[in-house]
Amino acid sequence: MPPESLIEDSAHDDVAAATSPVKSPRPRGQRPSPTLRRKQLGRTTRPWLLLLPSLVVLAGLLLWPLVKVGILSVQDYEVKFGGGVGTYTGFDHYKDLLSDGALWRTVLPNTVFFAVACVALTVALGTLAALLLQRLGTTWRVICSTAIMAAWAMPAVTGTYVWVWLFSAGDGMMSQLAGSLGLIDPETTNWFTERLSFYAIATLNVVHHGFPFVAITVLAGLLTIPKELYEAGMIDGANAWQRFWKITVPTIKPIFLVVTILSTIWDFKVFTQIYLMPGGAGSNEEVLNLGVWSYQQAFALNDYGAGAATAVLLTLLLLLITIVYIRTLFKESDEL
Amino acid sequence: MTRTTTAGRIGLAVAVFALLVFTLFPVYWMVSTALDPNAITRGSDVLPSGISGEHFSYIFDRGNFGQFLTNSLIVGLGTILVSGLLALFAAVAVARFRFRFRTSVLIMVLIVQMVPLEALVIPLFLQMRDYELLNSLIGLTVVYIALSLPFAIWTLRGFVATVPKEVEEAAYLDGCSWPRMFWSVLLPLVAPGLVATSVFAFITAWNEFVFAYTFMKDGSKYTAAVGLFQFFGENSTSWGPVMAGSTLITLPVLVFFIIVQRRLASGLAAGAVKG
């Protein structure tokens, strides 16, 4: 997960030169010396030479597959010995996808509501943690931020296993705890079969993993707010609640915007955390989300075309959010 | 400025306690289950029933976990070697040179980060199968290089930008050529940033699940994250070994992450002071 540098570095001083093309003034009719010419040639080709390997890798392994998934989505792809063969089918896969009741009844609501819940809780909890960190002394701030880092560092795979173990039916710690409090019967209750409780556990997992990024980024923003603003607010008789909404939030609004949009992008494409939960890999159709559905269509049912169409739908959704993200970033810093 | 009342202090202490429990409890539960010889019947006991290394020896002796860890290590090291070098070149290009389409390149780097893996895994799987690179550590490494590259370029760019131009110019005055300046002046100064970015690239490769799970169907080629999957039974899961494996996957990431995060943060702060 990208740390805050993604946001902080967006504005740099080195842009002015980029917009005004610099032409080295040289007297007319006088040929530049060979060394000078070679230097100028180096100045124009060198950045492209340096970029070339990265661009080749990105184009071949990220951009071309994206084109390919688009092509696949209008084909029926059959796997044959020594390669696959695609037959053009037009927009059949999209028609099937959009007229499928499961998409509107379960898959899309699961994806969207889960993402919204995760983003809201992640940002709220992250902000609360940042406000707490800000009030602490140095020692406790270091202890708490290290603990927050630990939650952030936990890999999605192992983090999911721990939450599944905590909530597993019968033996899980939370099941036993709820059983001993008389809330459920741990022998008969399986939290992973119900859509709501399944996604509640997934939300807990994703928020636990995602709030550290928000906390650290918002804390960095909080530390830039001048103390005088709060002092002025207190003199004017504003209480803590009013000071938060009238001073803190407007001052670091750009930071809130960026962490919200980034969290939205990440939470829309949650895959591993759902796939590894009991029933999450497709056996329980109630809990499918767009990513898992696409994967299941392609790799469990070998219908690569349908899987590709679902993947394209998810990509378009994310692209929409990304455009908002880029626009916000540009509005803030004018230039990259 | 603020007078802290007793009630305020208690409230703060409760909040700190809640934060520590929420963040650390899953880690604690993972490690203590891995050490508990009676992991399955532990229930809601906060302390493990005993300390033993039997789950760890089980996953190495019976579960071939050493092989999985080695595979993960090979893939991770391959990823950071190549993507570190490529990202460094690209970062220097976008941070040090002005050229047409520079902003377009930067925006493209941003956008490709948003691409969902689920959209990539289908075409890349079919492509890799055509090249017969499934079940191969090289095929997986190539994919991870591409996945870690955008973020590496984006971060390194910040580190390169903090190196003052005057240092470069001084090298030219001393008669350095551009490549010489790059290796002897720029590289050592960006090295801390390069280390930090490489660690992130390593973590990306080490943690990745979807591609490793799809590409590697041969048990001897599993990475650690995928290898853990085989300890899941149909009806019951042996949680002791699963948590032991999880611990071995998590702890290096945890240590790396905490070290590097400090460095990334201090690098950013230093850049800010220099203005």
Coordinates of C-alpha atoms in Angstrom, one line a residue:
Chain A
M1 CA 0.0 0.0 0.0
P2 CA 1.6 3.3 -1.0
P3 CA 2.5 5.5 1.9
E4 CA 1.9 9.2 2.2
S5 CA 4.7 10.2 -0.2
L6 CA 2.3 9.7 -3.0
I7 CA 0.5 12.8 -1.9
E8 CA 3.2 14.9 -0.4
D9 CA 5.5 14.9 -3.4
S10 CA 2.9 16.0 -5.9
A11 CA 4.0 19.6 -5.8
H12 CA 7.6 20.2 -6.7
D13 CA 9.4 23.3 -7.7
D14 CA 10.9 21.8 -10.8
V15 CA 7.9 22.5 -13.0
A16 CA 8.3 26.0 -14.2
A17 CA 11.1 25.0 -16.6
A18 CA 8.9 22.2 -18.1
T19 CA 6.2 24.6 -19.3
S20 CA 8.4 27.1 -20.9
P21 CA 10.6 25.5 -23.5
V22 CA 14.1 26.6 -23.1
K23 CA 16.0 27.3 -26.2
S24 CA 19.6 27.9 -25.7
P25 CA 20.4 31.2 -27.4
R26 CA 23.2 30.9 -29.9
P27 CA 24.4 33.3 -32.5
R28 CA 23.0 32.9 -36.0
G29 CA 25.1 31.4 -38.7
Q30 CA 27.5 29.9 -36.3
R31 CA 27.6 26.2 -36.1
P32 CA 27.7 24.8 -32.6
S33 CA 30.8 22.9 -31.8
P34 CA 30.5 19.1 -32.0
T35 CA 30.7 18.6 -28.3
L36 CA 28.0 21.1 -27.7
R37 CA 25.8 19.5 -30.3
R38 CA 26.4 16.1 -28.7
K39 CA 25.5 17.5 -25.3
Q40 CA 22.2 18.9 -26.7
L41 CA 21.4 15.7 -28.4
G42 CA 22.1 14.0 -25.0
R43 CA 19.7 16.3 -23.3
T44 CA 16.8 15.4 -25.5
T45 CA 17.4 11.7 -25.9
R46 CA 18.8 10.9 -22.4
P47 CA 15.5 11.1 -20.5
W48 CA 13.8 8.8 -23.0
L49 CA 16.7 6.3 -22.9
L50 CA 16.4 6.3 -19.1
L51 CA 12.6 5.9 -19.3
L52 CA 12.6 3.3 -22.0
P53 CA 13.1 0.1 -20.0
S54 CA 10.3 1.1 -17.5
L55 CA 8.0 2.2 -20.3
V56 CA 8.5 -1.2 -22.1
V57 CA 7.7 -3.1 -18.9
L58 CA 4.7 -1.0 -18.0
A59 CA 3.4 -1.1 -21.6
G60 CA 3.9 -4.8 -22.0
L61 CA 2.7 -6.0 -18.6
L62 CA 0.1 -3.5 -17.6
L63 CA -1.2 -1.5 -20.5
W64 CA -1.3 -4.3 -23.1
P65 CA -3.1 -6.7 -20.8
L66 CA -5.7 -4.0 -20.2
V67 CA -6.3 -3.7 -24.0
K68 CA -6.3 -7.5 -24.1
V69 CA -8.9 -7.8 -21.4
G70 CA -11.1 -5.5 -23.4
I71 CA -10.6 -7.7 -26.5
L72 CA -11.3 -10.8 -24.5
S73 CA -14.6 -9.4 -23.2
V74 CA -16.1 -9.4 -26.8
Q75 CA -14.9 -12.9 -27.5
D76 CA -15.5 -16.4 -26.6
Y77 CA -12.1 -17.7 -25.7
E78 CA -11.4 -21.4 -26.1
V79 CA -8.3 -23.0 -24.8
K80 CA -6.8 -25.4 -27.3
F81 CA -3.5 -27.2 -27.3
G82 CA -0.7 -24.8 -28.0
G83 CA -2.7 -21.6 -27.5
G84 CA -6.2 -20.2 -27.2
V85 CA -8.6 -19.2 -29.9
G86 CA -11.0 -16.3 -29.6
T87 CA -14.2 -16.0 -31.6
Y88 CA -15.8 -12.5 -31.8
T89 CA -19.2 -12.5 -30.1
G90 CA -19.9 -8.8 -30.0
F91 CA -21.3 -7.4 -26.8
D92 CA -23.0 -10.7 -25.7
H93 CA -21.0 -11.0 -22.5
Y94 CA -21.9 -7.5 -21.5
K95 CA -25.6 -8.1 -22.3
D96 CA -25.5 -11.3 -20.2
L97 CA -23.6 -9.5 -17.4
L98 CA -26.0 -6.5 -17.2
S99 CA -29.1 -8.6 -17.5
D100 CA -27.9 -11.0 -14.8
G101 CA -30.1 -10.6 -11.7
A102 CA -27.2 -11.7 -9.5
L103 CA -25.2 -8.6 -10.5
W104 CA -27.9 -6.1 -9.3
R105 CA -29.1 -8.2 -6.4
T106 CA -25.9 -9.3 -4.7
V107 CA -22.6 -8.6 -6.5
L108 CA -22.9 -4.8 -7.1
P109 CA -24.5 -4.0 -3.8
N110 CA -21.9 -6.1 -2.0
T111 CA -19.1 -4.3 -3.8
V112 CA -20.4 -0.8 -3.4
F113 CA -21.8 -1.0 0.2
F114 CA -18.8 -2.8 1.4
A115 CA -16.5 -0.1 -0.1
V116 CA -18.6 2.7 1.3
A117 CA -18.6 1.2 4.8
C118 CA -14.9 0.5 4.7
V119 CA -14.0 4.0 3.5
A120 CA -16.3 5.8 6.0
L121 CA -14.9 3.7 8.9
T122 CA -11.3 3.9 7.7
V123 CA -11.3 7.7 7.4
A124 CA -13.2 8.2 10.7
L125 CA -11.0 5.8 12.7
G126 CA -7.9 7.1 11.0
T127 CA -8.8 10.7 11.9
L128 CA -9.6 9.8 15.5
A129 CA -6.2 8.0 15.8
A130 CA -4.4 11.0 14.3
L131 CA -6.1 13.4 16.8
L132 CA -5.1 11.1 19.6
L133 CA -1.5 10.9 18.4
Q134 CA -1.3 14.6 18.2
R135 CA -2.3 15.0 21.9
L136 CA 0.3 12.5 23.1
G137 CA 3.8 13.1 24.4
T138 CA 6.8 11.9 22.5
T139 CA 7.2 8.5 24.1
W140 CA 3.6 7.5 23.8
R141 CA 3.4 8.9 20.3
V142 CA 6.2 6.6 19.2
I143 CA 4.7 3.6 21.0
C144 CA 1.3 4.2 19.4
S145 CA 2.5 5.0 15.9
T146 CA 4.7 1.8 16.0
A147 CA 1.6 -0.2 16.9
I148 CA -0.3 1.5 14.1
M149 CA 2.6 0.5 11.7
A150 CA 2.3 -3.1 12.8
A151 CA -1.4 -3.1 11.8
W152 CA -0.4 -1.6 8.5
A153 CA 2.4 -4.0 7.8
M154 CA 0.3 -7.1 8.4
P155 CA 0.1 -8.8 5.0
A156 CA -3.5 -9.1 3.6
V157 CA -3.2 -12.9 3.4
T158 CA -2.0 -13.6 7.0
G159 CA -4.2 -10.8 8.4
T160 CA -7.3 -12.4 6.8
Y161 CA -6.3 -15.8 8.3
V162 CA -6.1 -14.3 11.8
W163 CA -9.5 -12.7 11.5
V164 CA -11.0 -15.9 10.1
W165 CA -9.5 -17.8 13.0
L166 CA -10.8 -15.3 15.6
F167 CA -14.3 -15.6 14.2
S168 CA -14.3 -19.3 13.1
A169 CA -17.3 -21.2 14.1
G170 CA -17.0 -23.3 17.3
D171 CA -13.4 -22.8 18.3
G172 CA -12.8 -19.2 17.4
M173 CA -12.0 -16.8 20.2
M174 CA -14.8 -14.4 19.3
S175 CA -17.3 -17.2 18.9
Q176 CA -16.4 -18.6 22.3
L177 CA -16.5 -15.2 23.8
A178 CA -19.9 -14.4 22.4
G179 CA -21.0 -17.9 23.5
S180 CA -19.9 -17.4 27.1
L181 CA -21.8 -14.1 27.1
G182 CA -24.9 -16.0 26.0
L183 CA -25.2 -14.0 22.8
I184 CA -24.9 -17.0 20.4
D185 CA -24.5 -20.8 20.5
P186 CA -21.0 -21.3 19.3
E187 CA -21.7 -24.8 18.0
T188 CA -24.5 -23.8 15.6
T189 CA -23.6 -20.2 14.7
N190 CA -21.5 -19.7 11.6
W191 CA -20.8 -16.1 11.0
F192 CA -19.4 -16.7 7.5
T193 CA -22.6 -18.0 5.9
E194 CA -24.6 -14.8 6.5
R195 CA -24.0 -12.0 4.1
L196 CA -24.1 -9.2 6.7
S197 CA -21.9 -10.9 9.3
F198 CA -19.5 -12.1 6.5
Y199 CA -19.0 -8.5 5.3
A200 CA -18.9 -7.2 8.9
I201 CA -15.8 -9.3 9.5
A202 CA -14.3 -8.4 6.1
T203 CA -14.9 -4.7 7.0
L204 CA -13.1 -5.2 10.3
N205 CA -10.2 -6.8 8.5
V206 CA -9.9 -4.1 5.8
V207 CA -10.4 -1.2 8.2
H208 CA -7.7 -2.6 10.5
H209 CA -5.3 -2.8 7.6
G210 CA -6.3 0.5 6.0
F211 CA -6.7 3.1 8.9
P212 CA -3.0 3.4 9.6
F213 CA -2.4 5.1 6.2
V214 CA -5.1 7.6 7.0
A215 CA -3.9 8.1 10.6
I216 CA -0.3 8.8 9.6
T217 CA -1.3 11.1 6.6
V218 CA -3.8 13.1 8.6
L219 CA -1.4 13.4 11.5
A220 CA 1.2 14.9 9.1
G221 CA -1.5 17.4 8.1
L222 CA -2.5 18.2 11.7
L223 CA 1.1 19.1 12.6
T224 CA 1.1 21.8 9.9
I225 CA -1.8 23.7 11.4
P226 CA -0.6 26.7 13.3
K227 CA -1.4 26.7 17.0
E228 CA -2.5 30.3 16.8
L229 CA -5.6 29.3 14.9
Y230 CA -6.8 27.1 17.9
E231 CA -5.9 29.8 20.4
A232 CA -7.9 32.4 18.5
G233 CA -10.8 29.9 18.4
M234 CA -10.6 29.3 22.1
I235 CA -10.6 33.1 22.8
D236 CA -13.7 33.3 20.6
G237 CA -15.3 30.7 22.9
A238 CA -15.4 27.7 20.5
N239 CA -15.5 24.3 22.1
A240 CA -13.4 21.3 21.0
W241 CA -16.2 20.1 18.7
Q242 CA -16.5 23.4 17.0
R243 CA -12.8 23.9 16.7
F244 CA -12.5 20.5 14.9
W245 CA -15.2 21.3 12.4
K246 CA -14.4 25.0 11.9
I247 CA -10.6 25.0 12.0
T248 CA -9.1 21.5 11.5
V249 CA -11.4 20.2 8.8
P250 CA -11.3 23.2 6.5
T251 CA -7.5 23.6 6.9
I252 CA -6.6 20.1 5.9
K253 CA -9.5 19.4 3.6
P254 CA -7.3 18.5 0.7
I255 CA -5.7 15.7 2.8
F256 CA -9.1 14.4 3.7
L257 CA -10.1 14.4 0.0
V258 CA -7.0 12.5 -1.1
V259 CA -7.1 9.8 1.7
T260 CA -10.8 9.3 1.0
I261 CA -10.4 8.8 -2.7
L262 CA -7.3 6.6 -2.3
S263 CA -9.2 4.4 0.2
T264 CA -12.1 4.2 -2.1
I265 CA -9.9 3.0 -5.0
W266 CA -8.3 0.4 -2.7
D267 CA -11.6 -0.8 -1.1
F268 CA -13.4 -1.2 -4.4
K269 CA -10.8 -3.8 -5.6
V270 CA -10.5 -5.8 -2.4
F271 CA -10.0 -9.4 -3.5
T272 CA -7.7 -11.4 -1.4
Q273 CA -9.4 -10.6 1.9
I274 CA -12.8 -11.8 0.5
Y275 CA -11.4 -14.8 -1.5
L276 CA -9.6 -16.3 1.5
M277 CA -12.7 -16.2 3.8
P278 CA -14.8 -19.3 4.1
G279 CA -17.2 -19.4 1.2
G280 CA -15.6 -16.2 -0.2
A281 CA -14.0 -18.0 -3.2
G282 CA -17.4 -18.4 -4.9
S283 CA -19.0 -21.3 -3.1
N284 CA -21.3 -18.9 -1.3
E285 CA -23.0 -16.8 -4.0
E286 CA -24.5 -14.4 -1.5
V287 CA -21.1 -12.9 -0.7
L288 CA -19.6 -12.5 -4.2
N289 CA -18.1 -9.1 -5.1
L290 CA -17.1 -7.9 -8.5
G291 CA -13.4 -9.0 -8.3
V292 CA -14.1 -12.5 -7.0
W293 CA -17.0 -12.9 -9.5
S294 CA -14.7 -12.0 -12.4
Y295 CA -12.0 -14.4 -11.2
Q296 CA -14.5 -17.2 -10.6
Q297 CA -16.0 -16.9 -14.1
A298 CA -12.6 -17.0 -15.7
F299 CA -10.8 -19.6 -13.7
A300 CA -13.4 -21.8 -12.1
L301 CA -15.9 -21.8 -15.0
N302 CA -13.2 -21.3 -17.7
D303 CA -15.4 -18.6 -19.3
Y304 CA -12.6 -16.1 -19.9
G305 CA -14.8 -13.8 -22.0
A306 CA -17.4 -13.3 -19.2
G307 CA -14.7 -12.9 -16.6
A308 CA -13.1 -10.3 -18.8
A309 CA -16.4 -8.4 -19.2
T310 CA -16.9 -8.3 -15.4
A311 CA -13.3 -7.2 -15.0
V312 CA -13.8 -4.4 -17.5
L313 CA -16.9 -3.2 -15.5
L314 CA -14.8 -3.1 -12.4
T315 CA -12.0 -1.3 -14.2
L316 CA -14.4 1.4 -15.6
L317 CA -15.8 2.0 -12.1
L318 CA -12.2 2.5 -10.8
L319 CA -11.3 4.6 -13.7
L320 CA -14.1 7.0 -12.8
I321 CA -12.9 7.3 -9.3
T322 CA -9.3 7.7 -10.5
I323 CA -10.3 10.6 -12.8
V324 CA -11.8 12.4 -9.7
Y325 CA -8.5 11.6 -7.9
I326 CA -6.3 13.1 -10.6
R327 CA -8.4 16.2 -10.9
T328 CA -8.3 16.7 -7.1
L329 CA -4.5 16.3 -7.1
F330 CA -4.1 18.8 -9.9
K331 CA -6.4 21.4 -8.4
E332 CA -4.3 21.2 -5.2
S333 CA -0.9 21.5 -6.7
D334 CA -1.6 23.0 -10.2
E335 CA 1.2 21.0 -11.7
L336 CA 2.9 17.7 -11.1
Chain B
M1 CA -2.2 25.9 26.4
T2 CA -4.6 23.2 27.4
R3 CA -5.2 22.4 31.0
T4 CA -5.5 18.7 31.4
T5 CA -8.1 17.6 33.9
T6 CA -8.1 14.2 35.6
A7 CA -11.1 13.2 33.5
G8 CA -9.2 14.2 30.4
R9 CA -6.2 12.2 31.4
I10 CA -8.3 9.1 32.0
G11 CA -10.0 9.5 28.7
L12 CA -6.7 9.8 26.9
A13 CA -5.4 6.7 28.7
V14 CA -8.5 4.7 27.7
A15 CA -8.1 5.8 24.1
V16 CA -4.5 4.8 24.0
F17 CA -5.3 1.4 25.5
A18 CA -8.1 0.8 23.0
L19 CA -5.8 1.8 20.1
L20 CA -3.1 -0.5 21.2
V21 CA -5.4 -3.4 21.7
F22 CA -7.1 -2.9 18.3
T23 CA -3.8 -2.6 16.4
L24 CA -1.8 -5.3 18.2
F25 CA -4.3 -7.9 19.2
P26 CA -4.4 -9.8 15.8
V27 CA -0.6 -9.9 15.8
Y28 CA -0.6 -11.2 19.4
W29 CA -3.3 -13.8 18.7
M30 CA -1.4 -15.0 15.6
V31 CA 2.0 -15.4 17.5
S32 CA 0.5 -16.9 20.6
T33 CA -1.6 -19.4 18.6
A34 CA 1.5 -20.5 16.7
L35 CA 3.3 -21.2 20.0
D36 CA 0.3 -22.9 21.7
P37 CA 0.6 -26.7 21.6
N38 CA -3.2 -27.0 22.0
A39 CA -4.1 -24.3 19.6
I40 CA -7.5 -25.7 18.5
T41 CA -9.0 -26.0 21.9
R42 CA -7.7 -22.6 23.1
G43 CA -11.1 -21.0 23.0
S44 CA -11.1 -17.5 24.3
D45 CA -8.1 -17.9 26.7
V46 CA -6.0 -14.8 26.5
L47 CA -2.8 -16.7 27.4
P48 CA -1.7 -19.8 25.4
S49 CA -1.8 -23.1 27.3
G50 CA 2.0 -23.5 26.8
I51 CA 4.9 -22.6 24.7
S52 CA 6.2 -25.0 22.1
G53 CA 7.8 -24.9 18.6
E54 CA 5.9 -28.0 17.4
H55 CA 3.8 -26.1 14.9
F56 CA 6.8 -24.6 13.4
S57 CA 8.7 -27.8 13.0
Y58 CA 5.5 -29.4 11.6
I59 CA 5.2 -26.9 8.7
F60 CA 8.9 -27.3 7.8
D61 CA 9.0 -31.1 8.1
R62 CA 5.6 -32.0 6.8
G63 CA 4.5 -28.9 4.9
N64 CA 7.6 -28.1 2.8
F65 CA 7.4 -24.6 4.1
G66 CA 11.2 -24.0 3.7
Q67 CA 10.8 -24.5 0.0
F68 CA 7.9 -22.0 -0.1
L69 CA 9.9 -19.4 1.8
T70 CA 12.9 -19.9 -0.5
N71 CA 10.7 -19.4 -3.6
S72 CA 9.2 -16.2 -2.1
L73 CA 12.8 -15.0 -1.3
I74 CA 14.0 -15.7 -4.9
V75 CA 11.0 -13.9 -6.4
G76 CA 11.3 -11.0 -4.0
L77 CA 15.0 -10.5 -4.6
G78 CA 14.6 -10.8 -8.4
T79 CA 11.9 -8.2 -8.2
I80 CA 13.8 -5.6 -6.2
L81 CA 17.0 -6.0 -8.3
V82 CA 15.3 -5.3 -11.6
S83 CA 12.6 -2.9 -10.5
G84 CA 15.0 -0.9 -8.3
L85 CA 17.3 -0.3 -11.3
L86 CA 14.5 0.5 -13.8
A87 CA 12.8 2.8 -11.3
L88 CA 16.0 4.6 -10.5
F89 CA 16.6 5.4 -14.2
A90 CA 13.0 6.4 -14.8
A91 CA 12.9 8.6 -11.6
V92 CA 16.0 10.4 -12.7
A93 CA 14.5 11.0 -16.0
V94 CA 11.3 12.6 -14.7
A95 CA 12.9 14.5 -11.8
R96 CA 16.0 15.8 -13.5
F97 CA 15.0 16.4 -17.1
R98 CA 12.5 18.6 -18.8
F99 CA 11.0 17.0 -21.9
R100 CA 7.8 16.9 -23.9
F101 CA 5.2 14.5 -22.5
R102 CA 6.9 14.5 -19.1
T103 CA 3.6 15.2 -17.3
S104 CA 1.8 12.6 -19.5
V105 CA 4.3 10.0 -18.4
L106 CA 3.8 10.9 -14.7
I107 CA 0.0 10.8 -15.1
M108 CA 0.3 7.4 -16.8
V109 CA 2.4 6.1 -13.9
L110 CA -0.3 7.3 -11.5
I111 CA -3.2 5.8 -13.5
V112 CA -1.6 2.3 -13.9
Q113 CA -1.4 2.0 -10.1
M114 CA -5.2 2.1 -10.0
V115 CA -5.7 -0.9 -12.4
P116 CA -7.4 -3.7 -10.5
L117 CA -5.3 -6.9 -10.4
E118 CA -8.4 -8.9 -11.3
A119 CA -8.5 -7.3 -14.7
L120 CA -4.8 -8.1 -15.3
V121 CA -4.7 -11.6 -14.0
I122 CA -6.9 -13.0 -16.8
P123 CA -4.9 -11.7 -19.9
L124 CA -1.6 -12.2 -18.1
F125 CA -2.4 -15.8 -17.3
L126 CA -3.3 -16.5 -20.9
Q127 CA -0.2 -14.7 -22.1
M128 CA 2.1 -16.5 -19.7
R129 CA 0.6 -19.8 -20.7
D130 CA 1.3 -19.1 -24.4
Y131 CA 4.9 -18.4 -23.4
E132 CA 5.0 -21.4 -21.2
L133 CA 6.0 -19.3 -18.2
L134 CA 3.3 -20.6 -15.8
N135 CA 4.7 -22.5 -12.9
S136 CA 8.0 -20.6 -13.3
L137 CA 9.5 -18.3 -10.8
I138 CA 10.8 -16.1 -13.6
G139 CA 7.3 -15.6 -15.0
L140 CA 6.0 -14.5 -11.6
T141 CA 9.0 -12.2 -11.0
V142 CA 8.4 -10.5 -14.3
V143 CA 4.8 -9.7 -13.3
Y144 CA 5.9 -8.4 -9.9
I145 CA 8.5 -6.1 -11.5
A146 CA 5.6 -4.5 -13.4
L147 CA 3.4 -4.3 -10.4
S148 CA 6.0 -2.7 -8.1
L149 CA 7.4 -0.3 -10.8
P150 CA 4.8 2.5 -10.8
F151 CA 5.0 3.1 -7.0
A152 CA 8.8 2.7 -7.0
I153 CA 9.1 5.4 -9.7
W154 CA 6.7 7.7 -8.0
T155 CA 8.6 7.5 -4.6
L156 CA 12.1 7.6 -5.9
R157 CA 11.3 10.7 -7.9
G158 CA 10.8 12.5 -4.6
F159 CA 14.2 11.3 -3.3
V160 CA 16.0 12.3 -6.6
A161 CA 14.3 15.7 -6.4
T162 CA 15.7 16.4 -3.0
V163 CA 19.3 16.1 -4.2
P164 CA 20.4 19.7 -4.8
K165 CA 21.3 20.5 -8.4
E166 CA 24.4 22.3 -7.3
V167 CA 26.0 18.9 -6.3
E168 CA 25.5 17.7 -9.9
E169 CA 26.9 20.9 -11.3
A170 CA 30.0 20.7 -9.1
A171 CA 30.6 17.2 -10.5
Y172 CA 30.4 18.5 -14.1
L173 CA 32.8 21.3 -13.2
D174 CA 35.2 18.7 -11.9
G175 CA 35.1 17.1 -15.4
C176 CA 32.6 14.3 -14.8
S177 CA 30.6 12.9 -17.7
W178 CA 26.9 12.4 -17.2
P179 CA 27.2 8.6 -16.6
R180 CA 30.1 9.1 -14.2
M181 CA 28.1 11.8 -12.3
F182 CA 25.1 9.4 -12.1
W183 CA 27.1 6.5 -10.6
S184 CA 29.5 8.4 -8.4
V185 CA 27.4 11.4 -7.2
L186 CA 23.7 10.9 -7.7
L187 CA 23.5 7.2 -6.8
P188 CA 25.2 7.4 -3.4
L189 CA 23.0 10.3 -2.5
V190 CA 19.7 8.6 -3.5
A191 CA 20.8 5.2 -2.0
P192 CA 18.7 5.6 1.2
G193 CA 15.6 6.2 -0.9
L194 CA 16.5 3.3 -3.2
V195 CA 16.8 1.0 -0.2
A196 CA 13.4 2.2 1.1
T197 CA 11.7 1.7 -2.3
S198 CA 13.3 -1.7 -2.7
V199 CA 12.0 -2.8 0.6
F200 CA 8.5 -1.8 -0.5
A201 CA 8.9 -3.7 -3.8
F202 CA 10.1 -6.7 -1.8
I203 CA 7.0 -6.5 0.4
T204 CA 4.7 -6.2 -2.6
A205 CA 6.2 -9.4 -4.1
W206 CA 6.3 -11.2 -0.7
N207 CA 2.7 -10.5 0.1
E208 CA 1.1 -11.0 -3.3
F209 CA -1.5 -13.7 -3.5
V210 CA -3.7 -13.5 -6.7
F211 CA -1.0 -14.0 -9.3
A212 CA 1.0 -16.6 -7.3
Y213 CA -2.2 -18.5 -6.7
T214 CA -3.2 -18.5 -10.3
F215 CA 0.2 -19.1 -11.9
M216 CA 1.7 -21.7 -9.6
K217 CA -0.1 -25.0 -9.7
D218 CA 2.9 -27.1 -9.1
G219 CA 3.4 -27.6 -5.3
S220 CA 7.1 -27.2 -5.4
K221 CA 6.8 -23.7 -6.9
Y222 CA 4.4 -22.2 -4.4
T223 CA 5.3 -19.0 -2.7
A224 CA 4.8 -18.8 1.1
A225 CA 1.5 -16.9 0.8
V226 CA 0.0 -19.6 -1.4
G227 CA 1.7 -22.5 0.4
L228 CA -0.2 -21.6 3.5
F229 CA -3.4 -22.4 1.7
Q230 CA -2.8 -26.1 1.7
F231 CA -3.1 -26.4 5.5
F232 CA -6.8 -25.6 5.2
G233 CA -8.8 -28.8 5.5
E234 CA -12.2 -29.4 4.0
N235 CA -14.0 -29.2 7.3
S236 CA -11.5 -28.2 9.9
T237 CA -8.4 -26.2 9.7
S238 CA -5.3 -26.9 11.7
W239 CA -4.9 -23.4 13.0
G240 CA -1.6 -24.0 14.9
P241 CA 0.4 -24.7 11.7
V242 CA -1.5 -21.9 9.7
M243 CA -0.6 -19.4 12.4
A244 CA 3.0 -20.6 12.6
G245 CA 3.3 -20.1 8.8
S246 CA 1.5 -16.7 9.1
T247 CA 4.0 -15.6 11.8
L248 CA 6.9 -16.5 9.6
I249 CA 5.5 -14.5 6.7
T250 CA 4.5 -11.5 8.8
L251 CA 7.5 -11.0 11.1
P252 CA 10.0 -10.0 8.4
V253 CA 7.5 -7.6 6.8
L254 CA 6.7 -6.1 10.2
V255 CA 10.4 -5.4 11.0
F256 CA 11.2 -4.1 7.5
F257 CA 8.2 -1.9 7.4
I258 CA 8.8 -0.2 10.8
I259 CA 12.4 0.5 9.9
V260 CA 11.8 1.8 6.4
Q261 CA 8.7 3.8 7.3
R262 CA 10.8 5.9 9.7
R263 CA 13.4 6.5 7.0
L264 CA 10.8 7.4 4.4
A265 CA 9.2 9.8 6.8
S266 CA 12.5 11.4 7.8
G267 CA 13.5 11.7 4.2
L268 CA 10.4 13.6 3.5
A269 CA 10.9 15.9 6.5
A270 CA 14.5 16.6 5.4
G271 CA 13.3 17.5 2.0
A272 CA 10.8 19.9 3.5
V273 CA 13.4 21.7 5.6
K274 CA 15.6 22.2 2.6
G275 CA 12.7 23.9 0.9

